[in-house]
Amino acid sequence: MLDKVYTSRPVEDKWSASWRAADLFHCDPVPTTDAHSESRQGAGKPFVMVIPPPNVTGALHVGHALDNTLQDIFARYQRLLGRPVCWIPGTDHGGIATQSVMEKQLKAEKLTRQMLGREKFLARMQVWTKQCKTTILGQLERLGCALDWRREAFTMDADRADAVHEAFKVLWEKDLVYRGERMVNWCVRCGTALSDIEVEFEERKGHLWHIHYPAADGSRGPVVATTRPETMLGDTAVAVNPKDPRYQGLIGKSLRLPLAGREILVVGDEYVDSEFGTGALKVTPAHDLNDFEIGQRHKLASVAVISPDGHMTAAAGAGYEGLSREAARDKVVEDLKVAGFLEKVADYPHSVGVCYRCNQPIEPMLSWQWFVRMEELAKPASVALDSGRFRLYPDSWTKPYREWLSKLKDWCISRQIWWGHRIPVWYCVKCHGERIRTDFHQIAGARGVLSVEAPESCPVCGGIEFVQDPDVLDTWFSSALWPFSVFRWPGRTPELKFFYPTSLLVTGYEILYLWVARMQMMGLALTGEVPFPESLIHGIVRDKNGKKMSKSLGNVVDPLVMMDKYGTDAFRFSLVIQAHPGKDIPFAESSITGSRNFANKLWNSTRFVLMNLPQTKTYSLAALDRRRLELCDRWILAEYQAALSQVRQKLDAYDPAAAADALYGFLWDKFCDWYVELAKIRLQGKDEPAQETARAVLVEVLGGTLRMLHPFMPFITEELHAALKPFSGVKAAFVVEAGPPELPGDWSDVEACREMDTVMAVVTALRSLRAQLNVPPGLKIDVVSAGGSADVRELLAKRADYLTALAHLRDIRHSREGTRPAHSATAVAASMSFYVPLEGVIDLAQECGRLRREIGKAEADLAKLAIKMENKDFLARAPQAEVELARRQYDAARARMDLLQETLRMLS
RNA sequence: GGGUCGUUAGCUCAGCGGUAGAGCAUUCGCCUUACACGCGAAGGGUCGUAGGUUCAAAUCCUACACGACCCACCA
């Protein structure tokens, strides 16, 4: 017999081991002659997902738990439906993020990666990665994920390296990848260039410094306004709008740059906004994108005063060289103030671009980098979207996604770090000179040879000495190939044939552009197909105050702790039920309690059913004589059928939260609160055939509900389903192999639902009366009913057993004359009066008060309906069915009102 | 500067054209032999504001306010 309270851990461990031992989630491709034959259609069509590979930076967080729970729901659901399902596990090497983690570890040992050297550093990374993968994959298994463990992939293993090299080669051959000199986003902390989307903008407090730039002859010159005074040391011009009347005479004049003493020119450029600041803009071509462009237009010199490591260069001048950016800013401001050039300082909050990995301000920097041309790649992705070959769920993401694709700039893919796929390009030392070894990023127009290994000889000069490009590729470059690299593309593998394109991609909106869009583009460019036709984009898990979880805020929730404390199923369920399409999830620990209670409810309802199955035998609804079913059976089966269809409909529409809610409501509010209570009447009775009928329905409905719930709560449902197996007759070893719950034929039953509504309304009214009049819970009461329509009277007479059991009655009888017994309280429901004689229990004043409150509510109710019924336009224009419904509602409310008032009149 | 989404019970959120819902919290009563991680009952909302469409609006439209997020090279 099961325990009173569900203990999750042993159950989870048991089934995790069983699933693994059975290799349950492995899926083999079905060999076909043609990649797109019928095997990909109909029932045999595989359902395929690739996991968004977590970075090997540590352990999983709640966001991963949500993402993978959602995927697991679809994987298990599709398996339950009988489709071959392949869900690929894996991890991402995570480029900068992972390298940063290692660098922190090194720092603790007072080491740097440079001290170790590239080779040793990478060796350490490999060790770390191995550990981390074990942790992450273990956590995914703990979460219950139905992943095909034999197909685990890593974005930097040999197969994925092949894919990366092939992709680079194809892009190279199509001239879609190139090396060029650009202003790039440089992170001085990470020591690398970043792509545009890896820069995040943050509103930060700052100042607008107004600095006087005197004319070269010493007379008064313009005042410029800047948020970055330290860059003035690299200024090579001041720009004004040529149409600005204030500065008409100034263009072409020479100014003396304060502190530096250099002479710089005033140029006229349309870019300058006369309205902003003073209308005069200091121009630092080396450290600002716009200034760079102005510099290009006016052929200005470029003076780099900040080095790639964020310190001032020699060009900044003797007093500044070696200072950090921040220190240099303070000193420049101080020096300007002392020298009398600082005219004004204003508080000025403005947005600052920061590194998405380390939050340090980005330094725009001119350098030679590798880029992917995006225009050609974006076009097919847009077409796929517009033609419906790719859809986003919820649809609200479609527009932002489309807009993003339409204004893409080239993607900087080279990173000056060590952890990643090395760029497969080599340079001839003879052609480029020794400088290629040290000043790689400053060498213009270097011509490389595309090759994974060192080339034999230079095609230009025949030289045999080469250096490989020192950079690695953006981690997102390999991620973009993931949906096909996991199947060992470019190899023409059976897996690729059978599983690709995949079916669905589930991920959070924070990587829609970084990842989803790039997979679409790369998939189309390299395989000619959309890598997945549908993508479910969910929200992110926040803390209970709606704040993003972060280590620095200390509001991070550890999924393992939650799973230990409340059970994995409860944890999963609490995430899913809040994962409404397009919404973020405010995560509070208290919300898991509800799901934990639900798991316990499941546990106990199964316990109850098992307790009432005295002999081991198989129950089957199909074998049951349908005429033996009574009202509550017909009702619960109809409700069950509706719930199953609702759940499937919601899952098919990628709304698992609504599906979970439907299951929760059905199981708890309908099955447990009403059906089980009513089934007890027969179970505890003496009529054996009736007992058997109730048992059959209990087994059918509970068993099926457990199966439908399995994708959401895999462990407990597996356990309970197994316990029920001797009675449900299910042969399959595991729920996912048992097929979806399906009723034989149609079990909808409008009549039963209407009758049960009546019964429930009467029971509720009687319970309410008892509670309000403080009738002792142990006291069985007598009830006399009066009035009502013939069919309702007949129904209540027939199902007096229901009323007696649920409202705790001693007896209920109908009075033809409608006489109210003395000292009785009155409940009104179903257009009838229910008199409850309560001599000695009832207090007349109390009952009058109660009736007045009821009348008050009934009045408000009736008033609303009356407005509708008195509205001629409504009667004339609303649909007939609507009018009839309103009339019925009005009549019922009217009847209720009359009965209550009549009762009150009699009492007073 | 554009764009998206939100504003519903004390809290967190469903509902998205026909008398306002859930969970949690609150109050009252119950250890009723499945479950106190439970059962029954109750209180609590002019559905952000102002207009409009409609017989009918929390639900559709238009403004506005507030909030969040995304995008954008404004010193």
mmCIF file of C-alpha atoms in Angstrom, chain A residues 189-311:
data_model
loop_
_atom_site.group_PDB
_atom_site.id
_atom_site.type_symbol
_atom_site.label_atom_id
_atom_site.label_comp_id
_atom_site.label_asym_id
_atom_site.label_seq_id
_atom_site.Cartn_x
_atom_site.Cartn_y
_atom_site.Cartn_z
ATOM 1 C CA ARG A 189 37.812 43.201 -19.984
ATOM 2 C CA CYS A 190 37.263 40.187 -22.236
ATOM 3 C CA GLY A 191 39.901 41.405 -24.679
ATOM 4 C CA THR A 192 37.866 40.671 -27.734
ATOM 5 C CA ALA A 193 35.581 42.073 -30.360
ATOM 6 C CA LEU A 194 31.858 41.385 -30.028
ATOM 7 C CA SER A 195 29.014 41.351 -32.496
ATOM 8 C CA ASP A 196 26.416 44.106 -32.364
ATOM 9 C CA ILE A 197 23.852 41.984 -30.568
ATOM 10 C CA GLU A 198 26.309 41.077 -27.884
ATOM 11 C CA VAL A 199 26.311 44.668 -26.769
ATOM 12 C CA GLU A 200 23.617 45.594 -24.290
ATOM 13 C CA PHE A 201 22.582 49.133 -23.595
ATOM 14 C CA GLU A 202 22.157 50.298 -20.049
ATOM 15 C CA GLU A 203 20.921 53.591 -18.807
ATOM 16 C CA ARG A 204 23.677 54.899 -16.584
ATOM 17 C CA LYS A 205 24.209 58.090 -14.658
ATOM 18 C CA GLY A 206 26.749 60.289 -16.344
ATOM 19 C CA HIS A 207 27.666 63.869 -17.048
ATOM 20 C CA LEU A 208 27.785 66.141 -20.008
ATOM 21 C CA TRP A 209 31.000 68.099 -19.829
ATOM 22 C CA HIS A 210 31.199 71.380 -21.716
ATOM 23 C CA ILE A 211 34.746 72.130 -22.794
ATOM 24 C CA HIS A 212 36.089 75.247 -24.392
ATOM 25 C CA TYR A 213 38.321 74.654 -27.386
ATOM 26 C CA PRO A 214 40.142 77.942 -28.026
ATOM 27 C CA ALA A 215 41.134 79.048 -31.488
ATOM 28 C CA ALA A 216 44.713 78.426 -32.518
ATOM 29 C CA ASP A 217 45.383 82.149 -32.287
ATOM 30 C CA GLY A 218 44.323 82.105 -28.674
ATOM 31 C CA SER A 219 40.960 83.800 -29.208
ATOM 32 C CA ARG A 220 37.705 82.278 -28.012
ATOM 33 C CA GLY A 221 36.618 79.165 -29.826
ATOM 34 C CA PRO A 222 33.644 76.818 -29.702
ATOM 35 C CA VAL A 223 32.487 74.913 -26.673
ATOM 36 C CA VAL A 224 31.942 71.212 -27.203
ATOM 37 C CA ALA A 225 29.801 68.911 -25.082
ATOM 38 C CA THR A 226 30.865 65.371 -24.379
ATOM 39 C CA THR A 227 30.075 62.409 -22.149
ATOM 40 C CA ARG A 228 33.561 61.014 -22.601
ATOM 41 C CA PRO A 229 36.117 63.738 -21.847
ATOM 42 C CA GLU A 230 39.057 61.298 -21.776
ATOM 43 C CA THR A 231 38.709 60.753 -25.503
ATOM 44 C CA MET A 232 39.477 64.430 -26.185
ATOM 45 C CA LEU A 233 43.145 63.519 -26.105
ATOM 46 C CA GLY A 234 42.483 61.719 -29.369
ATOM 47 C CA ASP A 235 40.429 64.467 -30.982
ATOM 48 C CA THR A 236 41.434 65.427 -34.483
ATOM 49 C CA ALA A 237 38.663 67.890 -35.300
ATOM 50 C CA VAL A 238 35.576 69.709 -34.090
ATOM 51 C CA ALA A 239 32.506 69.333 -36.237
ATOM 52 C CA VAL A 240 29.585 71.710 -36.581
ATOM 53 C CA ASN A 241 26.544 71.626 -38.787
ATOM 54 C CA PRO A 242 27.292 73.719 -41.903
ATOM 55 C CA LYS A 243 23.782 75.185 -41.683
ATOM 56 C CA ASP A 244 24.240 76.350 -38.121
ATOM 57 C CA PRO A 245 24.390 80.165 -38.250
ATOM 58 C CA ARG A 246 26.357 80.309 -35.011
ATOM 59 C CA TYR A 247 29.341 78.601 -36.517
ATOM 60 C CA GLN A 248 29.256 79.816 -40.120
ATOM 61 C CA GLY A 249 32.617 81.522 -39.947
ATOM 62 C CA LEU A 250 34.300 78.815 -37.967
ATOM 63 C CA ILE A 251 34.522 76.003 -40.494
ATOM 64 C CA GLY A 252 38.058 75.588 -41.710
ATOM 65 C CA LYS A 253 39.536 77.464 -38.778
ATOM 66 C CA SER A 254 42.197 75.968 -36.568
ATOM 67 C CA LEU A 255 41.707 75.263 -32.868
ATOM 68 C CA ARG A 256 44.165 74.400 -30.172
ATOM 69 C CA LEU A 257 43.251 71.167 -28.435
ATOM 70 C CA PRO A 258 43.356 71.759 -24.698
ATOM 71 C CA LEU A 259 45.800 69.678 -22.657
ATOM 72 C CA ALA A 260 47.309 68.131 -25.778
ATOM 73 C CA GLY A 261 48.187 71.417 -27.407
ATOM 74 C CA ARG A 262 47.763 69.990 -30.913
ATOM 75 C CA GLU A 263 46.118 72.046 -33.601
ATOM 76 C CA ILE A 264 42.864 70.625 -34.948
ATOM 77 C CA LEU A 265 40.444 71.805 -37.615
ATOM 78 C CA VAL A 266 36.799 72.753 -37.504
ATOM 79 C CA VAL A 267 34.847 70.838 -40.120
ATOM 80 C CA GLY A 268 31.268 71.165 -41.298
ATOM 81 C CA ASP A 269 29.253 67.949 -41.259
ATOM 82 C CA GLU A 270 25.536 67.335 -41.657
ATOM 83 C CA TYR A 271 25.682 64.659 -39.001
ATOM 84 C CA VAL A 272 25.947 67.250 -36.264
ATOM 85 C CA ASP A 273 22.657 68.081 -34.578
ATOM 86 C CA SER A 274 22.606 71.815 -33.886
ATOM 87 C CA GLU A 275 20.000 71.309 -31.209
ATOM 88 C CA PHE A 276 22.136 69.039 -29.100
ATOM 89 C CA GLY A 277 24.459 70.442 -26.475
ATOM 90 C CA THR A 278 26.317 73.369 -27.910
ATOM 91 C CA GLY A 279 25.977 72.272 -31.507
ATOM 92 C CA ALA A 280 29.714 71.654 -31.667
ATOM 93 C CA LEU A 281 30.971 68.098 -31.636
ATOM 94 C CA LYS A 282 34.468 66.956 -30.742
ATOM 95 C CA VAL A 283 35.633 64.326 -33.206
ATOM 96 C CA THR A 284 37.622 61.305 -32.055
ATOM 97 C CA PRO A 285 37.779 59.017 -35.076
ATOM 98 C CA ALA A 286 39.628 56.293 -33.202
ATOM 99 C CA HIS A 287 37.074 55.819 -30.453
ATOM 100 C CA ASP A 288 33.599 56.502 -31.739
ATOM 101 C CA LEU A 289 31.720 55.067 -34.668
ATOM 102 C CA ASN A 290 30.149 58.333 -35.768
ATOM 103 C CA ASP A 291 33.378 60.229 -35.322
ATOM 104 C CA PHE A 292 35.078 57.560 -37.368
ATOM 105 C CA GLU A 293 32.651 58.158 -40.195
ATOM 106 C CA ILE A 294 33.068 61.903 -39.966
ATOM 107 C CA GLY A 295 36.792 61.289 -40.031
ATOM 108 C CA GLN A 296 36.452 59.268 -43.214
ATOM 109 C CA ARG A 297 34.425 61.992 -44.892
ATOM 110 C CA HIS A 298 36.900 64.673 -43.995
ATOM 111 C CA LYS A 299 40.061 62.588 -44.255
ATOM 112 C CA LEU A 300 40.934 63.274 -40.653
ATOM 113 C CA ALA A 301 43.810 61.706 -38.829
ATOM 114 C CA SER A 302 42.985 59.116 -36.228
ATOM 115 C CA VAL A 303 44.726 59.117 -32.874
ATOM 116 C CA ALA A 304 44.180 56.074 -30.729
ATOM 117 C CA VAL A 305 44.516 57.067 -27.098
ATOM 118 C CA ILE A 306 42.952 53.988 -25.528
ATOM 119 C CA SER A 307 44.603 50.610 -25.936
ATOM 120 C CA PRO A 308 42.765 47.311 -26.322
ATOM 121 C CA ASP A 309 43.271 46.601 -22.642
ATOM 122 C CA GLY A 310 41.486 49.805 -21.653
ATOM 123 C CA HIS A 311 44.492 51.893 -20.683
#
